[in-house]
Amino acid sequence: MKNPSTPSAGRRQFIRNTTAAVGGFVILPRYVLGGKGYTAPSDKVNIGIVGAGGQGQSNVRNLLQLDDVQITSVTDPGRYWDLNQFYYKSIAGREPVSEMIESHYRKKGGNKLVRQYKRFSEMMDREKDIDAILCATPDHTHAFITIAALKAGLHVFCEKPMAHNIWETRMVRKVVQETGLATQMGNVGHSRDGMRSLVEYLQDGAIGTVREIHAWVPAGRWTPGITGLPQNTSPLPYDFDWKEWLGPSPFRPYNDLFSPVTWRDFWIYGCGALGDFGCHDMDAPFWAFDLSSPSEVQIYPAGQSNSEITPYGEAGTYHFPERKGQVALKLHWYSGGLKPDWNPHLPPDYKFGGRSAMYVGDKGVIITDGGDRFPQIYPETLRQSYKPPVERIPRSEGHHRDWVDAIKNGGQSSANLDYGSRLTELTLLGVMSLRLNGARIQWDVKNMKVNGLPEAESIVKEPSTEEWDISKIM
């Protein structure tokens, strides 16, 4: 794989490499006047899509609503993904997604052809005009693609979790801080009014001092019958680059349990339900209480799991120590249908939703449940007497809109990858406990080690194939 930190001359490099002009007079495009990675507010932002499965397709639909965005290329090892048996209920892959984009532009009066690639390295070599990429690949390739793109001067939107191990989160954060480019993680709830209202309520003390939080999702393992990595092989899908899909992981024969979507069931590619939803459902407490590194994490697997496969469900606790301005806090996590006990501040007949969170204060509780997840205060008497605070967190025009605005205005979105790296690290600490069968994680944040647990080292930083070795592009 070509080293992406030295990309082919493109739209950005062309100007940097141009040193001669008639009479010493050089006319520079507007985006160059703002420096590396700058796009003038009046320009369209050219975006390449990396990963055209269900989540990539969903992101494309959002980007197509923005008139100042032009999607120029789509990269995916798979030409065609049938996602009808999953919650996406669609056909995806590089060809269907490209056709969807082209159809949209034809309806708008254009005739823009979308360039298609199987390999990320090929896209990086050939694309001359992109300003940014949106990465929606499986978890294990997120960090490499993000870092390579940032090193090439491209703005990045990366799906959550933005890395597969904690060392990768630190490397992404380092490059984000070095480049100053506009970044965004795909924790879309961060930009919704409901979460922003919730953060304001919590910081206003709506339910008094909060010492305990519960968050739960219904998600579990996609394929209940597996006991480990499949040993048999399946025919490769038509026009599918399996080696590219494997990315940094070691080669193994293809099996159709690995793709699409069900790759989340295998630790080598995905991070289970906690990895999938943690950056969504722990975002609000992380934001509201400015949570630092936990003193201890212990998340137990529910149902069969081992070092190769994720469990059916999960239950456990993050412990955050007392610090200046913040009491000690426990954050409980559940998945696979597990939920917390009923709380006496709730009505006697109250039933928890399938995906919710409960914040327990000394005056009452807040429940966020489904939809836009606006805070609901209990008991009813407290809800009626409480006066909501004046809005102080700016409301968002949309998650993708925020990222594109940051690209054009030279700023950062609130869900940038600096913030996202710390939220992802928190999530992955719980994932590490699960991968070690519910081990007690006492995290040495400075030295990036688990105290007294040397077997965790290979999970903190995982091995990689040479072509996808992040160390080589740092």
Coordinates of C-alpha atoms in Angstrom, one line a residue:
M1 CA 0.0 0.0 0.0
K2 CA 1.3 3.4 -1.0
N3 CA 2.3 5.6 2.0
P4 CA -0.6 8.0 2.1
S5 CA 1.4 10.6 4.0
T6 CA 3.1 11.4 0.6
P7 CA 0.1 11.5 -1.7
S8 CA 0.2 12.1 -5.5
A9 CA 0.0 15.8 -6.5
G10 CA -3.7 16.8 -6.2
R11 CA -5.8 19.9 -5.9
R12 CA -4.0 20.9 -2.6
Q13 CA -0.5 19.8 -3.6
F14 CA -0.7 21.4 -7.1
I15 CA -0.6 24.9 -5.7
R16 CA 2.0 24.1 -3.1
N17 CA 4.3 22.7 -5.9
T18 CA 3.7 25.7 -8.2
T19 CA 6.6 28.1 -7.7
A20 CA 6.9 29.9 -11.0
A21 CA 4.6 32.3 -12.8
V22 CA 4.9 35.1 -15.4
G23 CA 6.6 38.1 -13.9
G24 CA 6.6 36.5 -10.5
F25 CA 2.9 37.0 -10.2
V26 CA 1.0 34.0 -8.8
I27 CA -2.8 33.7 -8.7
L28 CA -3.9 31.4 -5.9
P29 CA -7.3 29.8 -5.5
R30 CA -9.3 31.0 -2.5
Y31 CA -9.0 27.7 -0.6
V32 CA -5.2 28.0 -0.6
L33 CA -5.2 31.4 1.0
G34 CA -6.6 29.9 4.1
G35 CA -3.9 27.3 4.4
K36 CA -3.7 23.5 4.2
G37 CA -7.1 21.9 4.1
Y38 CA -9.0 25.1 3.7
T39 CA -12.1 25.4 1.6
A40 CA -13.6 28.8 0.9
P41 CA -17.1 29.3 2.3
S42 CA -18.5 29.8 -1.2
D43 CA -17.1 26.6 -2.6
K44 CA -18.6 23.1 -2.8
V45 CA -16.9 20.6 -0.5
N46 CA -15.8 17.5 -2.6
I47 CA -16.1 14.4 -0.5
G48 CA -15.0 10.8 -1.1
I49 CA -17.0 8.0 0.6
V50 CA -14.9 5.2 2.0
G51 CA -17.3 2.3 3.0
A52 CA -20.5 1.9 1.1
G53 CA -22.4 -0.5 3.3
G54 CA -25.5 0.3 5.3
Q55 CA -24.0 3.0 7.4
G56 CA -22.1 4.5 4.5
Q57 CA -25.3 4.6 2.5
S58 CA -27.1 6.3 5.4
N59 CA -24.4 9.0 5.6
V60 CA -24.6 9.5 1.8
R61 CA -28.3 10.2 2.1
N62 CA -27.5 12.9 4.7
L63 CA -24.8 14.5 2.6
L64 CA -27.0 14.6 -0.5
Q65 CA -29.3 17.0 1.4
L66 CA -26.5 19.6 1.5
D67 CA -26.3 21.7 -1.6
D68 CA -22.7 22.8 -1.0
V69 CA -21.4 19.2 -1.0
Q70 CA -20.4 17.2 -4.0
I71 CA -19.7 13.4 -3.6
T72 CA -17.1 12.6 -6.2
S73 CA -16.1 9.0 -5.4
V74 CA -17.1 5.8 -3.6
T75 CA -14.7 3.2 -2.3
D76 CA -15.7 -0.2 -1.0
P77 CA -14.2 -3.7 -1.4
G78 CA -17.7 -5.0 -2.1
R79 CA -19.6 -4.1 -5.3
Y80 CA -23.0 -5.2 -3.9
W81 CA -24.4 -5.8 -0.4
D82 CA -27.8 -7.2 0.2
L83 CA -28.9 -5.6 3.5
N84 CA -32.6 -6.5 3.4
Q85 CA -32.3 -8.9 6.3
F86 CA -30.8 -6.2 8.5
Y87 CA -32.2 -3.0 9.9
Y88 CA -31.0 -1.1 6.8
K89 CA -33.5 -2.8 4.6
S90 CA -31.6 -1.8 1.4
I91 CA -29.2 -2.8 -1.3
A92 CA -25.8 -1.1 -0.8
G93 CA -22.2 -1.5 -2.0
R94 CA -20.0 0.7 -4.2
E95 CA -22.1 0.3 -7.3
P96 CA -25.6 0.8 -5.9
V97 CA -24.5 3.7 -3.7
S98 CA -22.7 5.3 -6.7
E99 CA -25.9 4.9 -8.8
M100 CA -27.9 6.5 -6.0
I101 CA -25.6 9.5 -5.9
E102 CA -25.6 9.9 -9.7
S103 CA -29.4 9.6 -9.8
H104 CA -29.7 12.4 -7.2
Y105 CA -27.5 14.7 -9.2
R106 CA -29.4 14.0 -12.4
K107 CA -32.6 15.0 -10.7
K108 CA -30.9 18.2 -9.7
G109 CA -30.0 18.9 -13.3
G110 CA -26.4 17.7 -13.3
N111 CA -24.7 14.8 -14.9
K112 CA -21.9 14.0 -12.5
L113 CA -20.3 10.6 -12.7
V114 CA -19.1 9.0 -9.4
R115 CA -15.7 7.3 -9.6
Q116 CA -15.6 3.9 -8.0
Y117 CA -12.7 2.1 -6.2
K118 CA -12.2 -1.2 -4.4
R119 CA -9.2 0.0 -2.4
F120 CA -8.7 3.0 -0.2
S121 CA -5.0 3.3 -1.4
E122 CA -6.2 3.5 -5.0
M123 CA -8.6 6.3 -4.2
M124 CA -5.9 8.2 -2.4
D125 CA -3.5 7.8 -5.4
R126 CA -6.0 8.9 -8.0
E127 CA -8.4 11.4 -6.5
K128 CA -7.1 14.9 -7.3
D129 CA -10.0 17.1 -6.2
I130 CA -11.4 15.8 -2.9
D131 CA -11.3 17.9 0.2
A132 CA -12.6 15.3 2.7
I133 CA -13.5 11.7 3.2
L134 CA -16.3 10.1 5.1
C135 CA -15.2 6.7 6.6
A136 CA -17.9 4.1 7.2
T137 CA -16.0 0.9 7.1
P138 CA -15.9 -1.9 9.7
D139 CA -14.4 -0.8 13.0
H140 CA -11.0 -2.4 12.6
T141 CA -10.0 -0.2 9.6
H142 CA -11.3 3.2 11.0
A143 CA -8.1 4.5 12.6
F144 CA -5.7 3.7 9.7
I145 CA -8.1 5.3 7.1
T146 CA -8.6 8.4 9.3
I147 CA -5.0 9.0 10.0
A148 CA -3.9 8.4 6.4
A149 CA -6.5 10.9 5.1
L150 CA -5.6 13.5 7.7
K151 CA -1.9 13.1 6.9
A152 CA -2.9 13.8 3.2
G153 CA -4.5 17.0 4.2
L154 CA -8.1 15.8 4.0
H155 CA -10.9 16.6 6.5
V156 CA -12.4 13.4 8.0
F157 CA -15.8 12.2 9.2
C158 CA -15.4 8.8 10.8
E159 CA -18.1 6.5 12.0
K160 CA -18.0 5.3 15.7
P161 CA -16.1 3.9 17.3
M162 CA -13.4 5.8 15.6
A163 CA -10.8 3.1 16.5
H164 CA -10.6 -0.6 17.3
N165 CA -8.1 -0.3 20.2
I166 CA -7.0 2.3 22.7
W167 CA -3.6 2.9 21.2
E168 CA -5.3 3.8 17.9
T169 CA -7.5 6.4 19.7
R170 CA -4.3 8.1 21.0
M171 CA -2.7 8.1 17.5
V172 CA -5.8 9.6 15.9
R173 CA -6.0 12.3 18.5
K174 CA -2.4 13.1 18.0
V175 CA -2.8 13.6 14.3
V176 CA -6.1 15.5 14.7
Q177 CA -4.3 18.0 17.0
E178 CA -1.3 18.2 14.7
T179 CA -3.3 18.9 11.5
G180 CA -6.1 21.1 12.8
L181 CA -8.4 19.7 10.1
A182 CA -12.1 19.6 10.5
T183 CA -13.2 16.2 11.9
Q184 CA -16.4 14.5 13.1
M185 CA -17.4 11.2 14.6
G186 CA -20.6 9.5 13.7
N187 CA -22.3 9.9 17.1
V188 CA -25.2 11.7 15.5
G189 CA -27.2 12.1 18.8
H190 CA -24.6 14.7 19.9
S191 CA -26.1 17.1 17.4
R192 CA -29.7 16.6 18.3
D193 CA -31.7 19.0 20.5
G194 CA -32.7 16.2 22.9
M195 CA -29.1 15.5 24.0
R196 CA -28.2 19.2 24.3
S197 CA -31.3 19.8 26.4
L198 CA -30.3 16.8 28.6
V199 CA -26.8 18.1 29.1
E200 CA -28.3 21.5 30.1
Y201 CA -30.7 19.9 32.6
L202 CA -28.0 17.8 34.2
Q203 CA -25.6 20.7 34.5
D204 CA -28.4 22.8 35.9
G205 CA -29.0 20.3 38.7
A206 CA -32.6 19.5 37.6
I207 CA -32.7 16.3 39.7
G208 CA -30.1 17.3 42.3
T209 CA -26.7 15.6 42.6
V210 CA -26.3 12.7 40.2
R211 CA -24.3 9.8 41.5
E212 CA -25.6 7.0 39.3
I213 CA -26.4 6.6 35.6
H214 CA -27.8 3.6 33.7
A215 CA -27.7 3.2 29.9
W216 CA -29.1 0.2 28.0
V217 CA -29.6 -1.0 24.5
P218 CA -31.4 -4.1 23.1
A219 CA -28.6 -5.0 20.7
G220 CA -26.9 -8.4 21.1
R221 CA -24.9 -10.8 18.9
W222 CA -26.3 -11.1 15.3
T223 CA -25.5 -14.8 14.9
P224 CA -26.5 -16.7 18.1
G225 CA -25.2 -20.1 17.1
I226 CA -21.5 -19.4 16.6
T227 CA -18.9 -20.6 19.1
G228 CA -15.8 -19.0 17.5
L229 CA -14.4 -17.8 14.2
P230 CA -15.8 -19.9 11.4
Q231 CA -13.3 -22.5 10.0
N232 CA -15.0 -23.3 6.7
T233 CA -15.0 -21.1 3.6
S234 CA -17.8 -19.5 1.6
P235 CA -17.6 -18.5 -2.1
L236 CA -16.4 -14.9 -2.5
P237 CA -19.1 -12.5 -3.5
Y238 CA -18.8 -11.2 -7.1
D239 CA -16.1 -8.6 -7.7
F240 CA -15.2 -8.5 -3.9
D241 CA -11.7 -7.6 -2.7
W242 CA -11.4 -9.8 0.4
K243 CA -7.8 -8.8 1.2
E244 CA -8.8 -5.1 1.3
W245 CA -11.7 -5.8 3.6
L246 CA -9.4 -7.6 6.0
G247 CA -7.2 -4.6 6.2
P248 CA -4.9 -4.8 9.3
S249 CA -6.1 -8.2 10.4
P250 CA -4.3 -11.4 9.5
F251 CA -5.5 -13.3 6.4
R252 CA -8.1 -16.0 6.8
P253 CA -10.4 -17.6 4.3
Y254 CA -13.7 -15.8 3.6
N255 CA -16.9 -16.8 5.3
D256 CA -20.2 -15.1 4.7
L257 CA -20.6 -14.7 8.5
F258 CA -18.0 -12.0 8.3
S259 CA -19.9 -9.6 6.0
P260 CA -22.0 -7.6 5.8
V261 CA -23.0 -6.3 9.3
T262 CA -22.3 -9.5 11.2
W263 CA -18.6 -8.7 11.4
R264 CA -19.6 -7.0 14.7
D265 CA -19.8 -10.5 16.3
F266 CA -16.1 -11.1 16.0
W267 CA -13.6 -9.2 18.3
I268 CA -11.0 -9.1 15.5
Y269 CA -13.2 -6.9 13.3
G270 CA -15.9 -5.3 15.6
C271 CA -16.5 -4.4 19.2
G272 CA -19.9 -5.9 20.0
A273 CA -22.9 -4.0 21.2
L274 CA -20.9 -1.8 23.6
G275 CA -18.5 -0.8 20.8
D276 CA -21.5 -0.1 18.5
F277 CA -23.6 1.9 20.9
G278 CA -21.3 3.1 23.7
C279 CA -20.2 6.3 21.8
H280 CA -23.9 7.1 21.4
D281 CA -25.4 6.2 24.7
M282 CA -22.5 7.3 27.0
D283 CA -22.0 10.6 25.1
A284 CA -24.5 12.6 27.2
P285 CA -23.0 11.7 30.6
F286 CA -19.5 12.1 29.2
W287 CA -20.4 15.6 28.0
A288 CA -22.5 16.7 30.9
F289 CA -20.1 15.7 33.6
D290 CA -16.9 16.1 31.7
L291 CA -15.9 12.6 32.7
S292 CA -12.2 11.8 32.9
S293 CA -10.6 8.4 33.0
P294 CA -12.5 5.9 35.2
S295 CA -10.8 4.4 38.2
E296 CA -12.2 1.0 37.5
V297 CA -14.2 -0.7 34.8
Q298 CA -15.8 -4.1 34.9
I299 CA -18.3 -5.3 32.2
Y300 CA -19.5 -8.9 32.3
P301 CA -20.5 -10.9 29.3
A302 CA -24.0 -12.3 29.4
G303 CA -24.3 -15.6 27.5
Q304 CA -21.6 -17.5 25.7
S305 CA -18.5 -15.5 24.5
N306 CA -14.8 -16.1 24.3
S307 CA -11.7 -14.4 23.0
E308 CA -13.0 -14.7 19.4
I309 CA -16.8 -13.8 19.6
T310 CA -18.8 -11.2 21.4
P311 CA -21.5 -12.1 24.0
Y312 CA -25.3 -12.1 23.7
G313 CA -25.5 -9.3 26.2
E314 CA -23.5 -7.2 28.7
A315 CA -23.8 -5.7 32.1
G316 CA -21.3 -3.9 34.3
T317 CA -20.1 -0.6 35.7
Y318 CA -17.7 2.3 35.1
H319 CA -16.5 3.9 38.3
F320 CA -15.4 7.6 38.2
P321 CA -13.6 8.9 41.2
E322 CA -14.6 12.1 43.1
R323 CA -12.7 15.1 41.9
K324 CA -13.0 18.9 42.2
G325 CA -16.5 20.0 41.3
Q326 CA -17.7 16.4 40.7
V327 CA -18.9 13.7 43.1
A328 CA -18.0 10.0 42.6
L329 CA -20.1 8.6 39.8
K330 CA -21.1 5.1 38.7
L331 CA -22.1 4.5 35.0
H332 CA -23.9 1.2 34.5
W333 CA -24.1 -0.4 31.0
Y334 CA -26.5 -3.1 29.8
S335 CA -27.2 -4.7 26.4
G336 CA -29.0 -7.7 25.0
G337 CA -32.3 -7.0 26.8
L338 CA -30.8 -6.5 30.3
K339 CA -32.1 -3.4 32.1
P340 CA -31.8 -1.7 35.5
D341 CA -34.1 -2.1 38.5
W342 CA -37.2 0.1 38.8
N343 CA -36.5 3.3 40.7
P344 CA -38.9 4.6 43.4
H345 CA -39.1 8.0 41.8
L346 CA -40.9 6.4 38.8
P347 CA -44.6 5.6 38.6
P348 CA -45.5 2.1 39.9
D349 CA -46.5 0.9 36.4
Y350 CA -43.6 2.5 34.6
K351 CA -41.9 0.2 32.0
F352 CA -38.4 0.9 30.7
G353 CA -38.1 1.3 26.9
G354 CA -35.9 -0.9 24.8
R355 CA -33.1 1.7 24.5
S356 CA -33.0 4.3 27.2
A357 CA -30.9 5.9 29.9
M358 CA -31.8 6.8 33.5
Y359 CA -30.0 9.5 35.5
V360 CA -30.5 9.1 39.3
G361 CA -30.2 12.2 41.4
D362 CA -31.0 12.9 45.0
K363 CA -34.2 14.7 44.1
G364 CA -35.5 12.5 41.2
V365 CA -34.6 10.8 38.0
I366 CA -34.3 11.8 34.3
I367 CA -35.3 9.2 31.7
T368 CA -34.3 9.6 28.0
D369 CA -36.3 7.2 25.8
G370 CA -36.3 6.8 22.0
G371 CA -36.8 9.4 19.3
D372 CA -34.9 12.7 19.9
R373 CA -34.5 11.6 23.6
F374 CA -35.6 14.7 25.3
P375 CA -35.2 14.5 29.1
Q376 CA -38.3 13.4 31.1
I377 CA -38.2 14.2 34.8
Y378 CA -39.7 12.1 37.5
P379 CA -41.5 12.3 39.9
E380 CA -44.3 14.3 38.3
T381 CA -44.2 16.9 41.1
L382 CA -40.6 17.7 40.4
R383 CA -41.2 17.9 36.7
Q384 CA -44.0 20.4 37.3
S385 CA -42.0 22.6 39.7
Y386 CA -38.8 22.6 37.7
K387 CA -38.1 25.6 35.4
P388 CA -35.9 24.5 32.5
P389 CA -32.7 26.5 32.0
V390 CA -32.2 29.0 29.3
E391 CA -30.6 27.3 26.2
R392 CA -26.8 27.9 26.4
I393 CA -25.5 25.1 24.1
P394 CA -26.0 26.2 20.5
R395 CA -28.5 24.1 18.7
S396 CA -27.2 22.2 15.6
E397 CA -28.4 22.4 12.0
G398 CA -27.5 18.7 11.7
H399 CA -24.6 16.4 12.3
H400 CA -23.2 16.4 8.8
R401 CA -24.0 20.1 8.4
D402 CA -21.8 20.9 11.4
W403 CA -18.9 19.0 9.9
V404 CA -19.2 20.7 6.5
D405 CA -19.5 24.1 8.1
A406 CA -16.4 23.4 10.1
I407 CA -14.6 22.5 6.8
K408 CA -15.7 25.8 5.2
N409 CA -15.2 28.1 8.2
G410 CA -11.9 26.7 9.5
G411 CA -13.4 25.6 12.8
Q412 CA -14.3 22.3 14.6
S413 CA -17.6 20.6 15.1
S414 CA -18.6 19.8 18.7
A415 CA -18.4 16.1 17.9
N416 CA -14.8 16.4 16.5
L417 CA -12.4 13.5 16.7
D418 CA -10.4 15.0 19.6
Y419 CA -13.6 14.7 21.7
G420 CA -14.4 11.5 19.9
S421 CA -11.1 9.9 20.7
R422 CA -11.7 10.3 24.5
L423 CA -15.2 9.0 24.3
T424 CA -14.1 6.1 22.2
E425 CA -11.3 5.3 24.7
L426 CA -13.9 5.2 27.4
T427 CA -16.0 2.8 25.4
L428 CA -13.1 0.6 24.5
L429 CA -12.1 0.2 28.2
G430 CA -15.4 -1.6 28.7
V431 CA -14.9 -3.6 25.5
M432 CA -11.5 -4.7 26.9
S433 CA -13.1 -5.9 30.1
L434 CA -15.6 -7.9 28.0
R435 CA -12.8 -9.4 25.8
L436 CA -11.1 -10.6 29.0
N437 CA -14.3 -12.2 30.3
G438 CA -15.3 -9.5 32.7
A439 CA -11.9 -8.7 34.0
R440 CA -11.5 -5.8 36.4
I441 CA -9.8 -2.9 34.5
Q442 CA -7.8 -0.5 36.6
W443 CA -6.6 1.9 34.0
D444 CA -3.2 3.7 34.1
V445 CA -4.2 6.5 31.7
K446 CA -0.8 8.1 31.5
N447 CA 1.1 4.9 30.6
M448 CA -1.8 3.3 28.7
K449 CA -1.6 0.1 30.7
V450 CA -4.0 -2.0 32.8
N451 CA -2.6 -2.4 36.3
G452 CA -1.8 -6.0 37.2
L453 CA -3.2 -7.4 33.9
P454 CA -0.4 -8.0 31.4
E455 CA -2.7 -10.0 29.1
A456 CA -4.5 -6.8 28.3
E457 CA -1.5 -5.4 26.4
S458 CA -2.3 -7.2 23.2
I459 CA -5.8 -5.6 23.3
V460 CA -4.6 -2.1 24.2
K461 CA -2.5 -2.2 21.0
E462 CA -3.3 -4.9 18.5
P463 CA -0.9 -6.4 15.9
S464 CA -1.3 -5.3 12.3
T465 CA -0.3 -6.3 8.8
E466 CA 2.6 -4.4 7.3
E467 CA 0.4 -2.6 4.7
W468 CA -1.9 -1.3 7.4
D469 CA 0.6 -0.5 10.1
I470 CA -0.3 2.9 11.5
S471 CA 3.3 3.3 13.0
K472 CA 4.6 3.5 9.4
I473 CA 2.5 6.6 8.5
M474 CA 2.8 8.5 11.8

